[in-house]
Coordinates of N, CA and C in Angstrom, one line a residue:
Chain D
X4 N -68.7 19.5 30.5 CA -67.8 20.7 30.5 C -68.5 21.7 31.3
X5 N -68.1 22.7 32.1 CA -68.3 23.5 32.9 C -69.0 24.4 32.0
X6 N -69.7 25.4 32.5 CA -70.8 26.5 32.0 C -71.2 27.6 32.8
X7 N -71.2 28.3 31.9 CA -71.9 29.6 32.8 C -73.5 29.5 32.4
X8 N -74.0 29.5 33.5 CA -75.6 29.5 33.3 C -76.4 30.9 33.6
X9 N -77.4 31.4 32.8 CA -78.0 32.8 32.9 C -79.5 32.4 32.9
X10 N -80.2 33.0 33.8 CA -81.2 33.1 34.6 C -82.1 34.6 34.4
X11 N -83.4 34.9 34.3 CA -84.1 34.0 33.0 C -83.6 34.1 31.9
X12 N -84.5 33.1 30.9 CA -83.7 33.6 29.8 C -84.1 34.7 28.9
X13 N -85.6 35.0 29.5 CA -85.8 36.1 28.5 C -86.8 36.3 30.0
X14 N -87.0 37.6 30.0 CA -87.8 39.2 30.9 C -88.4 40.1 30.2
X15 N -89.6 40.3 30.1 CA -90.2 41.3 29.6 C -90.8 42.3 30.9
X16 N -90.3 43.2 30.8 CA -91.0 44.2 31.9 C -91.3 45.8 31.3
X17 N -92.0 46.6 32.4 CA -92.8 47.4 32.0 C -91.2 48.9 32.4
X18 N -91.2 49.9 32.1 CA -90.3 50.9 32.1 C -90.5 51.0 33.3
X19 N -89.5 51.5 34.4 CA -89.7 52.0 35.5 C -89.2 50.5 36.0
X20 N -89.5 49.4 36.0 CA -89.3 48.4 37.0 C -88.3 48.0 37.2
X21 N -87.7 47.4 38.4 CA -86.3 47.1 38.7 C -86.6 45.2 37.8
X22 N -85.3 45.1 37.4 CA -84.7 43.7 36.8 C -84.1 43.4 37.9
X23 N -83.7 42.5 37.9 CA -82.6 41.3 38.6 C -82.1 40.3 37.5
X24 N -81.2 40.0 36.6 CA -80.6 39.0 35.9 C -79.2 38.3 36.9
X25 N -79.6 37.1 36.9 CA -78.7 36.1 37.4 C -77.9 35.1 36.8
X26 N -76.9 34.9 37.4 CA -75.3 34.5 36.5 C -75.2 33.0 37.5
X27 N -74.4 32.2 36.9 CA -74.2 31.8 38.0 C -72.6 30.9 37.1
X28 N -71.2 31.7 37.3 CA -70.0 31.2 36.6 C -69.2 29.9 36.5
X29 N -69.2 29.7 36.4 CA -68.0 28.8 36.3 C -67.3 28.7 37.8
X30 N -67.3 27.2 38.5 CA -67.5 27.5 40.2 C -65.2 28.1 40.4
X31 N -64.8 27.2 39.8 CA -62.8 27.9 40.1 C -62.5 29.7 39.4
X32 N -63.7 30.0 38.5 CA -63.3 31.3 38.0 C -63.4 32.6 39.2
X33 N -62.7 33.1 39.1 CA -62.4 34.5 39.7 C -63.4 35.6 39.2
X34 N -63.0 35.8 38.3 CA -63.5 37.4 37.6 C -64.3 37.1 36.7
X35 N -65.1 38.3 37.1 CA -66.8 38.1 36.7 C -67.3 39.5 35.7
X36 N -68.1 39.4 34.5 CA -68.3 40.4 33.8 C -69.6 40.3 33.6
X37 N -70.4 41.9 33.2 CA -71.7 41.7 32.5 C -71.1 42.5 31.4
X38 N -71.9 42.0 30.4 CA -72.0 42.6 28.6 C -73.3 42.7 28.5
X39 N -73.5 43.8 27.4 CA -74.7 43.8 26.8 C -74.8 43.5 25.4
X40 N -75.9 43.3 25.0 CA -75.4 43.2 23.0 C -77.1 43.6 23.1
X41 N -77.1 44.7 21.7 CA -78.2 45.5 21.4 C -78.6 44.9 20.0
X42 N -79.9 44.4 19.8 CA -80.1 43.8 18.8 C -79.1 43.3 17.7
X43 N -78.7 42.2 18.4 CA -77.5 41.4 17.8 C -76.2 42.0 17.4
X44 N -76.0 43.2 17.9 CA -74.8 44.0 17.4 C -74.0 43.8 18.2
X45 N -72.8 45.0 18.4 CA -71.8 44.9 19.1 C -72.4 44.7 20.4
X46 N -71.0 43.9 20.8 CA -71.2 43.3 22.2 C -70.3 44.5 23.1
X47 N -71.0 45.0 24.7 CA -71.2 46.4 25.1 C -70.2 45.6 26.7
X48 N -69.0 46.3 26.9 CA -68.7 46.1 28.1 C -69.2 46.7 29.3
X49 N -70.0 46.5 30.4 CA -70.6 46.9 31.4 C -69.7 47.0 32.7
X50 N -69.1 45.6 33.3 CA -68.3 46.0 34.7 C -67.8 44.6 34.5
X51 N -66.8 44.9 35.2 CA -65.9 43.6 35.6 C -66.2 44.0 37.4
X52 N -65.7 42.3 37.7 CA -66.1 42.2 39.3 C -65.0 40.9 39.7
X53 N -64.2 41.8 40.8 CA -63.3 40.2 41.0 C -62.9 40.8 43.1
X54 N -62.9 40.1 43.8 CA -62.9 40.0 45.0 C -64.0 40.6 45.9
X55 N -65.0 40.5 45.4 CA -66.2 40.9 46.1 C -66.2 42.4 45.8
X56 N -65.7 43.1 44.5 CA -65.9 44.7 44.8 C -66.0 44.7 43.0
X57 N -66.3 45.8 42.1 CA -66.1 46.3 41.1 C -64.7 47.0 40.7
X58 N -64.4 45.6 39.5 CA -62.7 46.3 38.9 C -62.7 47.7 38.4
X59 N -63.5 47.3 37.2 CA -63.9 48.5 36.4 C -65.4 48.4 35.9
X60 N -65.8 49.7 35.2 CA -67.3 49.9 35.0 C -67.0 51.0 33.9
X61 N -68.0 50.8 32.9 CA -68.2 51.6 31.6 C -68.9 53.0 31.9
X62 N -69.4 53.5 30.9 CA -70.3 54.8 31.4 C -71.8 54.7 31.2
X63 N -71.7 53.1 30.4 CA -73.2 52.7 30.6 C -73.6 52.4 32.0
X64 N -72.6 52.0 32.6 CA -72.9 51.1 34.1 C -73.3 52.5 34.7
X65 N -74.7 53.1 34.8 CA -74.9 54.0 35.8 C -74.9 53.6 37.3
X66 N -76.0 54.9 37.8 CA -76.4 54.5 39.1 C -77.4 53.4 39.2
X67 N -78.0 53.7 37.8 CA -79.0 52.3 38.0 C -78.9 50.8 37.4
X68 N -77.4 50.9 37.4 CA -76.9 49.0 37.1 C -75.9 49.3 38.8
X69 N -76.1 48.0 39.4 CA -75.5 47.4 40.9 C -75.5 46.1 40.3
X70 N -74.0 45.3 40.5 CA -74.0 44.0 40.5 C -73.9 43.6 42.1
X71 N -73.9 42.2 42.4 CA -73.3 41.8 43.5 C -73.4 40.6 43.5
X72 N -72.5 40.0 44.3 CA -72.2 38.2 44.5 C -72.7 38.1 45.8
X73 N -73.8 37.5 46.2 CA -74.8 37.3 47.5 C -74.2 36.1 47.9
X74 N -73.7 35.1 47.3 CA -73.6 33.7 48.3 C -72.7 33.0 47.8
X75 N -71.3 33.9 47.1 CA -70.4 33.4 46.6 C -70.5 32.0 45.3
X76 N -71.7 31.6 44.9 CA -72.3 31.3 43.2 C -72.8 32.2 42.4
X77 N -73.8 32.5 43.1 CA -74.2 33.5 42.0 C -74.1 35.0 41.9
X78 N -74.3 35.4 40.7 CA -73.5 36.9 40.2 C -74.5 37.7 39.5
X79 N -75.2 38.9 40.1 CA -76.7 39.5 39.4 C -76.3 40.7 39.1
X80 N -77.4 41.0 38.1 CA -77.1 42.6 37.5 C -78.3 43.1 38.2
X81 N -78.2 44.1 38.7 CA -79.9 44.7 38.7 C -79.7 46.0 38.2
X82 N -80.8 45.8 37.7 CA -81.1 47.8 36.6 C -82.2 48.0 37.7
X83 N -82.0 48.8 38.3 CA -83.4 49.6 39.4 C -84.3 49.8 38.7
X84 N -84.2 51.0 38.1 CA -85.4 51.7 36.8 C -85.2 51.4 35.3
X85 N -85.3 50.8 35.1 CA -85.7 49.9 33.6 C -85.8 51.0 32.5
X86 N -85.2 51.5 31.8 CA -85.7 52.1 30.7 C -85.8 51.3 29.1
X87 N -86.6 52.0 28.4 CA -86.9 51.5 27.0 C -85.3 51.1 26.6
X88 N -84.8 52.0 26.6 CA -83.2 52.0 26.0 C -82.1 50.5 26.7
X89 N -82.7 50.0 27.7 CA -82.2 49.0 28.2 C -83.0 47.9 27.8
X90 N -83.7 47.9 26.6 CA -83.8 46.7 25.9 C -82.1 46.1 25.6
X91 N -82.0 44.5 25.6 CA -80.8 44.2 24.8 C -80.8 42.3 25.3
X92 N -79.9 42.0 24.9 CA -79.2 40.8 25.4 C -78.5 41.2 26.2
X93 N -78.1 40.1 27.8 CA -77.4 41.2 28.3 C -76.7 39.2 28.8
X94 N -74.9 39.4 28.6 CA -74.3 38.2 29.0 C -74.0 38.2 30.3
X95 N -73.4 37.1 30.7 CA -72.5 37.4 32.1 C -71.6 36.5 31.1
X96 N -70.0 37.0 32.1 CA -68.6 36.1 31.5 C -68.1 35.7 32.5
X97 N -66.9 35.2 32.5 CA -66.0 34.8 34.0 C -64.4 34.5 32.8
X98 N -63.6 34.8 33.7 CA -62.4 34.0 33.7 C -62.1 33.5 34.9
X99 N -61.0 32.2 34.4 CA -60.2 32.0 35.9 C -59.3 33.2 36.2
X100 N -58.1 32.4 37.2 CA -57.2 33.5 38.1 C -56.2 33.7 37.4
X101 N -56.1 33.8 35.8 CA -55.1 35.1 34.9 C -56.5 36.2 34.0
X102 N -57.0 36.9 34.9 CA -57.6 37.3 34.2 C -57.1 38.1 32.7
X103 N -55.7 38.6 32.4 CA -54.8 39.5 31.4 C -54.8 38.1 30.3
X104 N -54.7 36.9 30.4 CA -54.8 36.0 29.0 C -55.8 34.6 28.9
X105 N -56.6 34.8 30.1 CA -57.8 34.1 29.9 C -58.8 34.2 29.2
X106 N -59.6 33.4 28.3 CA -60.8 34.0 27.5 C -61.6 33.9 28.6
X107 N -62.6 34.7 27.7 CA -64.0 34.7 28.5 C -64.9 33.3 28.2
X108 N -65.3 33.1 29.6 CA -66.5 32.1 29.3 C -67.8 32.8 29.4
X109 N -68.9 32.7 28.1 CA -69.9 33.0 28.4 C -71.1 32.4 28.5
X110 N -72.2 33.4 29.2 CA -73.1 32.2 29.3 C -74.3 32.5 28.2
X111 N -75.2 31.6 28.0 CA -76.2 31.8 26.8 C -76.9 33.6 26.7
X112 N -77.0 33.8 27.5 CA -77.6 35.6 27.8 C -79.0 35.4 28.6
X113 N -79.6 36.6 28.5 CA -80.9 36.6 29.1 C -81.1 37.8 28.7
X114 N -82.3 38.0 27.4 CA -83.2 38.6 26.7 C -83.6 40.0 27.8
X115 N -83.6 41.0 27.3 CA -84.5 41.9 28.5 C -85.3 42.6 27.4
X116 N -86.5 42.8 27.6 CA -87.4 43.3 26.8 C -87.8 44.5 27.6
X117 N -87.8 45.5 27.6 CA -88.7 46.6 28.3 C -89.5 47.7 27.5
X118 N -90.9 47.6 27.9 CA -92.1 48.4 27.4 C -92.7 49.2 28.0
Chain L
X27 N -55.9 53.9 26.0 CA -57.7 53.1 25.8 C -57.2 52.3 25.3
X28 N -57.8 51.0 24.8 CA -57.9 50.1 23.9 C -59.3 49.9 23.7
X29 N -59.2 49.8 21.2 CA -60.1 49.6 21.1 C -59.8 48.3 19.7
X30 N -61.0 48.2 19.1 CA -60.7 47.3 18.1 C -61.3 47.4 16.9
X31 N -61.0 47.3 15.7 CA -61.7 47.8 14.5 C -62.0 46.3 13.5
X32 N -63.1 46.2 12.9 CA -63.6 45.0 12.2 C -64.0 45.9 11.3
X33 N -63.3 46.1 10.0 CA -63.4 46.8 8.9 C -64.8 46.6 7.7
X34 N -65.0 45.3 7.9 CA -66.1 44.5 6.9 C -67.2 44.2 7.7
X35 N -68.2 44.5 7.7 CA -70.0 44.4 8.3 C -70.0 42.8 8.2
X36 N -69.6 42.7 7.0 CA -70.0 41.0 6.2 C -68.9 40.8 5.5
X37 N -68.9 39.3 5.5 CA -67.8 38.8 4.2 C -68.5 37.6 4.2
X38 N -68.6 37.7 2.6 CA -69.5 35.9 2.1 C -68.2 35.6 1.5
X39 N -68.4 34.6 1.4 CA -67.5 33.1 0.7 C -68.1 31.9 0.3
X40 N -67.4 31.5 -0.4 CA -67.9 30.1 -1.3 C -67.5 28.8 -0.1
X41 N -68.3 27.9 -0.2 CA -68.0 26.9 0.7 C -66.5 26.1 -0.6
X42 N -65.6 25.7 0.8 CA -64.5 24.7 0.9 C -63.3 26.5 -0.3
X43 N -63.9 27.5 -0.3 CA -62.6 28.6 -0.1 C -62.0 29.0 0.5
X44 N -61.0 29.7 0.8 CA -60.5 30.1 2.2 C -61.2 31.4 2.7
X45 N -61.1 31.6 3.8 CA -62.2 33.0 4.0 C -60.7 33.9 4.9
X46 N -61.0 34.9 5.2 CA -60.3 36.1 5.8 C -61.2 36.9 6.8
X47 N -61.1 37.4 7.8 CA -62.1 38.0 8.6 C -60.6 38.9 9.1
X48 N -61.1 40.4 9.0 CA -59.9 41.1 9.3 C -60.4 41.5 10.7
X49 N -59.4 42.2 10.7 CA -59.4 42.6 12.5 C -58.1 44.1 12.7
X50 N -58.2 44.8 13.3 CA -57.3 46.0 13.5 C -57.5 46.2 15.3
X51 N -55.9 46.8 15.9 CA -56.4 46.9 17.3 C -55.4 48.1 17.6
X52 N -55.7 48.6 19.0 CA -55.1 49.9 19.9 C -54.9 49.3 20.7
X53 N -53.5 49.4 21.7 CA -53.8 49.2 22.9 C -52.6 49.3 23.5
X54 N -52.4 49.7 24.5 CA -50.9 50.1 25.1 C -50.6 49.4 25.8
X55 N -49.3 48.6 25.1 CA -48.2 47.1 25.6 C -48.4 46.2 25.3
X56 N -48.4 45.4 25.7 CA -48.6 44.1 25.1 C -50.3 44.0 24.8
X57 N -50.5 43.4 23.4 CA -51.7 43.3 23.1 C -52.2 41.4 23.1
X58 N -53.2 41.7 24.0 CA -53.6 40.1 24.3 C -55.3 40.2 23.2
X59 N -55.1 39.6 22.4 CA -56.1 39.5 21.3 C -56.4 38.1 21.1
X60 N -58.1 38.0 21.2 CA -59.0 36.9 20.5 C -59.9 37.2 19.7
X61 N -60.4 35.8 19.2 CA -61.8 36.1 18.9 C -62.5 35.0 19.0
X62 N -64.3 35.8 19.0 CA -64.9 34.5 19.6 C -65.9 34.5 18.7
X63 N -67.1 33.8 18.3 CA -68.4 33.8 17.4 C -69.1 33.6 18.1
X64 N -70.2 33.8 17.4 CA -71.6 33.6 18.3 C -72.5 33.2 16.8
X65 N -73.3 32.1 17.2 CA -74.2 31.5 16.5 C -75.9 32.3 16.9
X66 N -76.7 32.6 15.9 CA -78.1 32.6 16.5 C -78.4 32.5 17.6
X67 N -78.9 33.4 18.3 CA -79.3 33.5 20.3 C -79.1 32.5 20.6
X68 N -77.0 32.7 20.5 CA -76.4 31.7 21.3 C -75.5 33.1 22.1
X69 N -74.9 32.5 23.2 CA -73.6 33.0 23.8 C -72.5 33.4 22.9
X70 N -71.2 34.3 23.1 CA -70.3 34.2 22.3 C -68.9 32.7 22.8
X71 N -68.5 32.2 21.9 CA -67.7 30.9 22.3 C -66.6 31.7 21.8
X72 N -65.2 31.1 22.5 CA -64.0 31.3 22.2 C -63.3 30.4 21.2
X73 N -62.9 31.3 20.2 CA -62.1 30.3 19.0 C -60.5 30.4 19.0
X74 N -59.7 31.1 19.5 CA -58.2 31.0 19.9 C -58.1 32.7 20.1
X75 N -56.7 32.8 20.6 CA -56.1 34.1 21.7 C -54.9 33.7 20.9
X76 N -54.2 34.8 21.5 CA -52.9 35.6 21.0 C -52.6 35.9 22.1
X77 N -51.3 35.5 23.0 CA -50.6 36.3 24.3 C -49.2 36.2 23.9
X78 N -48.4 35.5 23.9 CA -47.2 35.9 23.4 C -46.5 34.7 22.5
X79 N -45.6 34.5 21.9 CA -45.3 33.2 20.6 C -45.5 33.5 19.3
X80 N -45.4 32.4 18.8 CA -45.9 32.5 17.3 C -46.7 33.1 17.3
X81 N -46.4 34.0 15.7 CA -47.5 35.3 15.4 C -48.7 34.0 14.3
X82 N -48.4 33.2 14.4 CA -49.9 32.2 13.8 C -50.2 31.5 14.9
X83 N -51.6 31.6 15.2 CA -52.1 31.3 16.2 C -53.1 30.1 16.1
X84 N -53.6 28.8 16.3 CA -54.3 28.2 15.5 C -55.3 27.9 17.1
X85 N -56.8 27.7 16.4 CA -57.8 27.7 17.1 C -58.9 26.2 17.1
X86 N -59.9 26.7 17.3 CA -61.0 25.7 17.3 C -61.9 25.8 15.8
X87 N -62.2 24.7 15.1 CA -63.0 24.1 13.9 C -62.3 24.7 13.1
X88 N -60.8 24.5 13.0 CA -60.0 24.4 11.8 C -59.5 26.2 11.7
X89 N -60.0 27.1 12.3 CA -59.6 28.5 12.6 C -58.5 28.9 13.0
X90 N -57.7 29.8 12.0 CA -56.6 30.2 12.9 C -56.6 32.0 12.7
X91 N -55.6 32.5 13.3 CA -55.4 33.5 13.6 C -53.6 34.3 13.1
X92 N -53.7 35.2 12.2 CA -51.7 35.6 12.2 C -52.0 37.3 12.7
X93 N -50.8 36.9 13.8 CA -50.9 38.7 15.1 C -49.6 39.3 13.7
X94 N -50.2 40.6 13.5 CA -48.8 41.3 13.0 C -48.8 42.3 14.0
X95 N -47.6 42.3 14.2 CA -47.5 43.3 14.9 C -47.2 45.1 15.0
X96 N -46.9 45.0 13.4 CA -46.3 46.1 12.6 C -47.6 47.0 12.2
X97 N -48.3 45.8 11.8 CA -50.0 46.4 11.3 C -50.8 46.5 11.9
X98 N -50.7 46.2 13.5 CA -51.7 46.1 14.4 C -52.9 45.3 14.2
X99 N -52.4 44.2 13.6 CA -53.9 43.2 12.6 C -53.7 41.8 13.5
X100 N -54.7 41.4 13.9 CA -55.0 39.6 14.4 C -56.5 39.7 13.3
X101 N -56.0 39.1 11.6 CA -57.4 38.4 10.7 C -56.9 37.3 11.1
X102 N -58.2 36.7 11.2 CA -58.6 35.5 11.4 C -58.9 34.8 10.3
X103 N -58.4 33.3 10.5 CA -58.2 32.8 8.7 C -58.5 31.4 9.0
X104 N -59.4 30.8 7.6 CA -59.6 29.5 7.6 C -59.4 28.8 6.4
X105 N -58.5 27.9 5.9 CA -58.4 27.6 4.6 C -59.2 26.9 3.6
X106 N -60.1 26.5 4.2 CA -61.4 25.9 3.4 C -63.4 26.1 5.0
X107 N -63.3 27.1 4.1 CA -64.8 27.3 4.6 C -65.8 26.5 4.6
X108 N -66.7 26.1 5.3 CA -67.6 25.4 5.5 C -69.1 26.3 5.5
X109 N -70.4 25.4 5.2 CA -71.3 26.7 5.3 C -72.0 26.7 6.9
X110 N -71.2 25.6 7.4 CA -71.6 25.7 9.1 C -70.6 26.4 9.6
X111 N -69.6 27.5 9.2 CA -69.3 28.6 9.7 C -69.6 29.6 9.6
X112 N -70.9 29.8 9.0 CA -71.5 30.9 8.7 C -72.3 31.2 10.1
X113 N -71.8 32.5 10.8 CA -72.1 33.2 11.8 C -71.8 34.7 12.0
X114 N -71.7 35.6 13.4 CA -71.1 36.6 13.4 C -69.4 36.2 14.3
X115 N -68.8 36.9 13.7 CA -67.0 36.8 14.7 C -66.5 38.1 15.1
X116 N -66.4 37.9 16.1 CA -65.7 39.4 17.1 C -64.0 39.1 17.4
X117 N -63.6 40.4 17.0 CA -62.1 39.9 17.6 C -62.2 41.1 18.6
X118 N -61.4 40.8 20.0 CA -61.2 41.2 20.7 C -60.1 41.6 22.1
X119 N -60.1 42.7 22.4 CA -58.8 43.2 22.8 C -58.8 43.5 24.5
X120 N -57.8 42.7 25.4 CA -58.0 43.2 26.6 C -56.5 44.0 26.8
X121 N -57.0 44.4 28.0 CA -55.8 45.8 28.6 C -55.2 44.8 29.8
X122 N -54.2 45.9 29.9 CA -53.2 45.0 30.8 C -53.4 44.9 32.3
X123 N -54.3 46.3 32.9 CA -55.1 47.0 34.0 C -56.0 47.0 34.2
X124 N -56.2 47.6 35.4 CA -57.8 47.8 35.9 C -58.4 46.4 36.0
X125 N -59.2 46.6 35.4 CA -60.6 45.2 35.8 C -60.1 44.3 34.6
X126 N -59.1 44.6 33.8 CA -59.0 43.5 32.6 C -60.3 43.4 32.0
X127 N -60.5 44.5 31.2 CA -62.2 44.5 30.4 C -61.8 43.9 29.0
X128 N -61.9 43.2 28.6 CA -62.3 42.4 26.9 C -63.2 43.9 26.2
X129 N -62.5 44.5 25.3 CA -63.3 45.1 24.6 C -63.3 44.7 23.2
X130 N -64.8 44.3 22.4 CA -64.6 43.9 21.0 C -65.3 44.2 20.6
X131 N -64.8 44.2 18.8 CA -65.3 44.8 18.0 C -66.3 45.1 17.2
X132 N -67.1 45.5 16.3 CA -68.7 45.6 16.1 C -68.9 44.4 15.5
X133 N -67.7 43.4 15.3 CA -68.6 42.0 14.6 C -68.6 42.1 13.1
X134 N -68.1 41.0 12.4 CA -68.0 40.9 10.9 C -69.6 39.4 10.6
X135 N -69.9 39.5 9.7 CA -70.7 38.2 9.9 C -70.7 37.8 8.8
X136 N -70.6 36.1 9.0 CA -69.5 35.5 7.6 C -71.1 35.0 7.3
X137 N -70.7 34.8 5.9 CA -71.6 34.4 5.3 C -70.9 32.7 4.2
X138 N -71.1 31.9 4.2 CA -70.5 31.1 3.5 C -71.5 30.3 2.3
X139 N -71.6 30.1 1.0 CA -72.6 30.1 0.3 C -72.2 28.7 0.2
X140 N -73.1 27.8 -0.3 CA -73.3 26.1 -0.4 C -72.6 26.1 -2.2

């Protein structure tokens, strides 16, 4: 069965430092999401992404979250400057092409630790 | 806006009882509602959706789902509980626009005793 795979799985970095987490969806899905989830709690909508641009974006998604799709597989978040507060689980999702009644597919996460 | 309300932190249950996980939603027009669980630093998986039809909606490992529409409620229902359903379950609500964001809710987490 098809999968969304998340790259690394877990990141520990120091405050200040830029991340890169990498997605890589489900190869027929369209539309692409990052979530966060904060010590196992609610799970945090960040940005949806579908034709090479951003649908929508939360008010967590500052200036220092940028996604982008580099080679049409894979799908990265990058946090520039890292802060403590961006500790979390952070997912990537995908639907196919109804995004309005497709579930999300997600992928295992990737841990971000920052100290 | 659309948002989504999970009224109970927790709900334990006795194995092979029925269990209830409630769920409450906002959202203007048609309301497209799921929900999904997540196991221990696992991903969240999809257990069944609600887009238009029958207001019982029946899902994955015996899970179903009844949309009212009057009460703004998709609880999620199973008629004999197992204690390998014991996890956290999010119900969840997308909008009809924009980027189609899934917003869900803080998570109920079942507890099922042996």
């Amino acid at each position: 069965e098809p999968e969304v795979t998340q790259t690394p799985s877990h990141q520990v970095t120091q405050m200040g430092q830029e991340v890169i987490l990498r997605c890589v969806p489900i190869s027929n899905h369209l539309y692409f999401y990052w979530y966060r989830q904060i010590l196992g709690q609610k799970v945090e909508f960040l940005v949806s992404f579908y034709n090479n641009e951003i649908s929508e974006k939360s008010e967590i998604f500052d200036d220092q979250f940028s996604v982008e799709r580099p080679d049409g597989s894979n799908f990265t978040l990058k946090i520039r400057s890292t802060k403590l507060e961006d500790s979390a689980m952070y997912f990537c999702a995908s639907t196919p092409g109804l995004p309005n009644t497709g579930e999300l597919f997600f992928g295992e996460g990737s841990r971000l630790t920052v100290l | 806006a659309q948002s989504v309300a999970q009224p109970e932190d927790q709900v334990n249950v006795a194995e092979g009882n029925p269990l209830t996980v409630k769920c409450t939603y906002s959202v203007s027009g048609n309301p497209y509602l799921f929900w999904y669980v997540q196991y221990p630093n696992r991903g969240l998986q999809f257990l069944l959706k609600y887009i238009t039809g029958d207001n019982l909606v029946k899902g994955s490992y015996g899970f179903e789902a009844e949309f009212n529409k009057s009460q703004t409620s998709f609880h999620l229902k199973k008629p004999s509980a197992l204690v390998s359903d014991s996890a956290l379950y999010f119900c969840a609500v997308r909008g009809n626009t924009g980027g189609f964001k899934t917003i869900f809710g803080a998570g109920t987490r079942l507890f099922v005793k042996a």
